[in-house]
CSV table of C-alpha atoms in Angstrom, one decimal:
chain,number,residue,atom,x,y,z
X,192,UNK,CA,0.0,0.0,0.1
X,193,UNK,CA,1.3,3.5,-1.0
X,194,UNK,CA,2.2,5.7,1.9
X,195,UNK,CA,-0.1,8.6,2.9
X,196,UNK,CA,1.8,11.9,2.6
X,197,UNK,CA,0.8,14.9,4.8
X,198,UNK,CA,2.0,18.2,3.4
X,199,UNK,CA,1.4,22.0,3.3
X,200,UNK,CA,-1.0,22.5,0.4
X,201,UNK,CA,-0.3,24.8,-2.6
X,202,UNK,CA,-2.1,26.0,-5.8
X,203,UNK,CA,-1.5,22.6,-7.4
X,204,UNK,CA,-3.9,21.0,-4.9
X,205,UNK,CA,-7.0,23.0,-6.1
X,206,UNK,CA,-7.9,19.9,-8.0
X,207,UNK,CA,-9.1,18.4,-4.6
X,208,UNK,CA,-11.3,21.2,-3.4
X,209,UNK,CA,-14.5,19.9,-4.6
X,210,UNK,CA,-13.8,16.5,-3.1
X,211,UNK,CA,-12.8,18.2,0.2
X,212,UNK,CA,-16.0,20.2,0.3
X,213,UNK,CA,-18.2,17.2,-0.5
X,214,UNK,CA,-16.3,15.0,2.2
X,215,UNK,CA,-16.9,17.8,4.8
X,216,UNK,CA,-20.6,18.2,3.9
X,217,UNK,CA,-21.1,14.4,3.9
X,218,UNK,CA,-19.5,14.0,7.3
X,219,UNK,CA,-21.6,16.7,8.9
X,220,UNK,CA,-24.8,15.1,7.6
X,221,UNK,CA,-23.7,11.7,9.1
X,222,UNK,CA,-22.8,13.2,12.4
X,223,UNK,CA,-26.0,15.4,12.4
X,224,UNK,CA,-23.9,18.4,13.4
X,225,UNK,CA,-23.4,21.8,11.9
X,226,UNK,CA,-20.4,23.2,10.1
X,227,UNK,CA,-19.6,26.5,8.6
X,228,UNK,CA,-19.8,26.3,4.8
X,229,UNK,CA,-16.8,27.3,2.8
X,230,UNK,CA,-16.6,28.0,-0.8
X,231,UNK,CA,-14.2,26.5,-3.5
X,232,UNK,CA,-12.5,29.9,-3.8
X,233,UNK,CA,-11.9,30.2,0.0
X,234,UNK,CA,-10.2,26.9,0.2
X,235,UNK,CA,-8.2,27.5,-2.9
X,236,UNK,CA,-7.0,30.7,-1.4
X,237,UNK,CA,-6.0,29.0,1.8
X,238,UNK,CA,-3.9,26.6,-0.3
X,239,UNK,CA,-2.2,29.5,-2.3
X,240,UNK,CA,-1.4,31.2,1.0
X,241,UNK,CA,0.2,28.1,2.5
X,242,UNK,CA,-2.5,28.1,5.1
X,243,UNK,CA,-3.7,24.6,4.4
X,244,UNK,CA,-2.6,21.0,5.0
X,245,UNK,CA,-3.7,18.1,2.8
X,246,UNK,CA,-3.1,14.3,3.0
X,247,UNK,CA,-2.8,12.3,-0.2
X,248,UNK,CA,-2.1,8.6,-1.0
X,249,UNK,CA,-0.7,8.9,-4.4
X,250,UNK,CA,-3.3,11.1,-6.1
X,251,UNK,CA,-6.2,10.0,-3.8
X,252,UNK,CA,-7.6,12.7,-1.4
X,253,UNK,CA,-7.1,11.4,2.3
X,254,UNK,CA,-7.5,14.4,4.6
X,255,UNK,CA,-7.4,18.3,4.9
X,256,UNK,CA,-7.5,21.2,7.3
X,257,UNK,CA,-6.8,25.0,6.9
X,258,UNK,CA,-5.7,27.8,9.1
X,259,UNK,CA,-7.1,31.3,9.3
X,260,UNK,CA,-6.1,34.3,11.3
X,261,UNK,CA,-8.4,36.8,13.1
X,262,UNK,CA,-8.2,40.0,15.2
X,263,UNK,CA,-5.2,41.4,13.5
X,264,UNK,CA,-3.4,38.0,13.7
X,265,UNK,CA,-3.8,37.9,17.5
X,266,UNK,CA,-5.9,34.7,17.1
X,267,UNK,CA,-5.5,31.7,14.7
X,268,UNK,CA,-8.0,28.9,14.0
X,269,UNK,CA,-7.2,25.4,12.6
X,270,UNK,CA,-10.4,24.5,11.0
X,271,UNK,CA,-12.2,22.2,8.5
X,272,UNK,CA,-10.4,19.0,9.6
X,273,UNK,CA,-11.7,16.2,7.6
X,274,UNK,CA,-10.4,12.7,6.6
X,275,UNK,CA,-12.0,10.7,3.8
X,276,UNK,CA,-13.9,7.6,5.1
X,277,UNK,CA,-11.4,5.4,3.1
X,278,UNK,CA,-8.7,6.7,5.4
X,279,UNK,CA,-10.2,7.0,8.8
X,280,UNK,CA,-8.8,5.1,11.9
X,281,UNK,CA,-5.3,5.3,10.4
X,282,UNK,CA,-3.9,8.2,12.4
X,283,UNK,CA,-4.4,10.7,9.5
X,284,UNK,CA,-6.4,13.2,11.4
X,285,UNK,CA,-3.6,13.3,14.0
X,286,UNK,CA,-1.0,13.9,11.6
X,287,UNK,CA,-2.9,16.7,9.9
X,288,UNK,CA,-3.8,18.3,13.2
X,289,UNK,CA,-0.2,18.2,14.3
X,290,UNK,CA,0.9,19.8,11.1
X,291,UNK,CA,-1.6,22.6,11.1
X,292,UNK,CA,-0.7,23.3,14.8
X,293,UNK,CA,3.0,23.4,14.0
X,294,UNK,CA,2.5,25.6,11.0
X,295,UNK,CA,0.3,28.0,13.0
X,296,UNK,CA,2.9,28.2,15.8
X,297,UNK,CA,5.7,28.9,13.4
X,298,UNK,CA,4.0,31.5,11.4
X,299,UNK,CA,2.3,33.2,14.3
X,300,UNK,CA,4.2,32.2,17.5
X,301,UNK,CA,2.5,34.8,19.7
X,302,UNK,CA,-1.1,34.1,18.4
X,303,UNK,CA,-3.7,32.3,20.5
X,304,UNK,CA,-4.9,29.3,18.5
X,305,UNK,CA,-8.4,28.1,18.9
X,306,UNK,CA,-10.8,25.4,17.7
X,307,UNK,CA,-14.4,25.0,17.7
X,308,UNK,CA,-15.5,21.3,17.4
X,309,UNK,CA,-18.3,19.0,18.2
X,310,UNK,CA,-16.1,15.9,17.8
X,311,UNK,CA,-14.6,13.9,20.6
X,312,UNK,CA,-11.7,12.9,18.5
X,313,UNK,CA,-10.7,16.5,17.8
X,314,UNK,CA,-11.2,17.4,21.5
X,315,UNK,CA,-8.8,14.7,22.4
X,316,UNK,CA,-6.2,15.8,19.9
X,317,UNK,CA,-6.6,19.4,21.0
X,318,UNK,CA,-6.1,18.5,24.6
X,319,UNK,CA,-2.9,16.5,23.8
X,320,UNK,CA,-1.5,19.6,22.0
X,321,UNK,CA,-2.3,21.8,25.2
X,322,UNK,CA,-5.6,23.4,24.3
X,323,UNK,CA,-8.0,24.1,27.1
X,324,UNK,CA,-11.9,24.3,26.9
X,325,UNK,CA,-13.0,27.9,27.1
X,326,UNK,CA,-16.1,30.0,26.8
X,327,UNK,CA,-16.9,31.7,23.5
X,328,UNK,CA,-16.1,35.0,25.2
X,329,UNK,CA,-12.5,33.9,25.3
X,330,UNK,CA,-12.3,33.8,21.6
X,331,UNK,CA,-11.7,36.4,19.0
X,332,UNK,CA,-14.2,39.3,18.8
X,333,UNK,CA,-13.5,39.6,15.0
X,334,UNK,CA,-16.8,40.0,13.3
X,335,UNK,CA,-15.5,38.3,10.2
X,336,UNK,CA,-14.9,35.0,12.2
X,337,UNK,CA,-18.4,35.0,13.6
X,338,UNK,CA,-20.0,35.7,10.2
X,339,UNK,CA,-18.4,32.3,9.2
X,340,UNK,CA,-20.7,30.7,11.7
X,341,UNK,CA,-23.7,31.8,9.8
X,342,UNK,CA,-23.5,28.8,7.3
X,343,UNK,CA,-23.8,26.4,10.2
X,344,UNK,CA,-27.2,24.7,10.9
X,345,UNK,CA,-26.8,25.6,14.6
X,346,UNK,CA,-26.2,29.3,14.1
X,347,UNK,CA,-29.6,30.1,15.7
X,348,UNK,CA,-28.3,28.6,19.0
X,349,UNK,CA,-25.3,31.0,18.9
X,350,UNK,CA,-27.7,34.0,18.2
X,351,UNK,CA,-30.2,32.9,20.9
X,352,UNK,CA,-27.4,32.9,23.5
X,353,UNK,CA,-25.8,36.2,22.6
X,354,UNK,CA,-22.8,34.4,21.1
X,355,UNK,CA,-21.9,32.9,24.5
X,356,UNK,CA,-22.7,29.2,23.7
X,357,UNK,CA,-23.4,26.9,20.9
X,358,UNK,CA,-23.3,23.2,20.1
X,359,UNK,CA,-19.4,23.2,19.5
X,360,UNK,CA,-16.8,23.2,22.2
X,361,UNK,CA,-14.6,26.1,22.1
X,362,UNK,CA,-10.8,25.2,22.9
X,363,UNK,CA,-8.0,27.6,23.1
X,364,UNK,CA,-4.2,27.2,23.0
X,365,UNK,CA,-2.5,30.2,24.7
X,366,UNK,CA,1.3,30.3,23.9
X,367,UNK,CA,1.8,32.5,27.0
X,368,UNK,CA,0.9,29.5,29.1
X,369,UNK,CA,3.5,27.4,27.5
X,370,UNK,CA,6.5,29.7,27.7
X,371,UNK,CA,9.4,28.8,30.0
X,372,UNK,CA,8.7,30.2,33.5
X,373,UNK,CA,10.2,33.7,34.0
X,374,UNK,CA,12.4,34.0,37.1
X,375,UNK,CA,12.3,37.5,38.6
X,376,UNK,CA,15.5,39.5,38.4
X,377,UNK,CA,16.0,39.6,42.2
X,378,UNK,CA,15.8,35.7,42.4
X,379,UNK,CA,18.4,35.5,39.4
X,380,UNK,CA,20.6,37.9,41.3
X,381,UNK,CA,20.5,35.7,44.5
X,382,UNK,CA,21.3,32.6,42.5
X,383,UNK,CA,24.3,34.3,41.0
X,384,UNK,CA,25.5,35.4,44.4
X,385,UNK,CA,25.2,31.9,45.7
X,386,UNK,CA,27.2,30.5,42.8
X,387,UNK,CA,30.1,32.7,43.6
């Protein structure tokens, strides 16, 4: 069996966009959950901007996810994670999630990364990466992001609750919580004095 390769997508991968959109739509129907609708042009742009990750086995589509920045690049989302049914339970989602997370951390090292999901597997992957469950109030206030939720079948829940709750779980990775501990200057001076 040919290896499944996970890579940063580029313009040459536009040929897979319709398959990606169909796979996302079919998965949402099976789960009975909502998902924000994305256009062919939107995903193609993500590929051209090196803000997408695709998994392929030869020329067969295996999986996908993309990245978007919000709030003047203070927030980043990793979104649209999907694995084609033929490639599920093979670790493809984890490989894609790890690559989108690494890509987001490299490109925007100080940005908070968040994820909205209703899937237990994505919640588990997020937790392993250091994400924590948060309220929607902890997410970006960028109106463009919230307009993206309008295409979801559950957008009425978001509206009824004043954008405080929805069916999805909000999870946030704050890079400030993962930096090495800062030692106060006076403690450093005492340490240096003891070393003499």
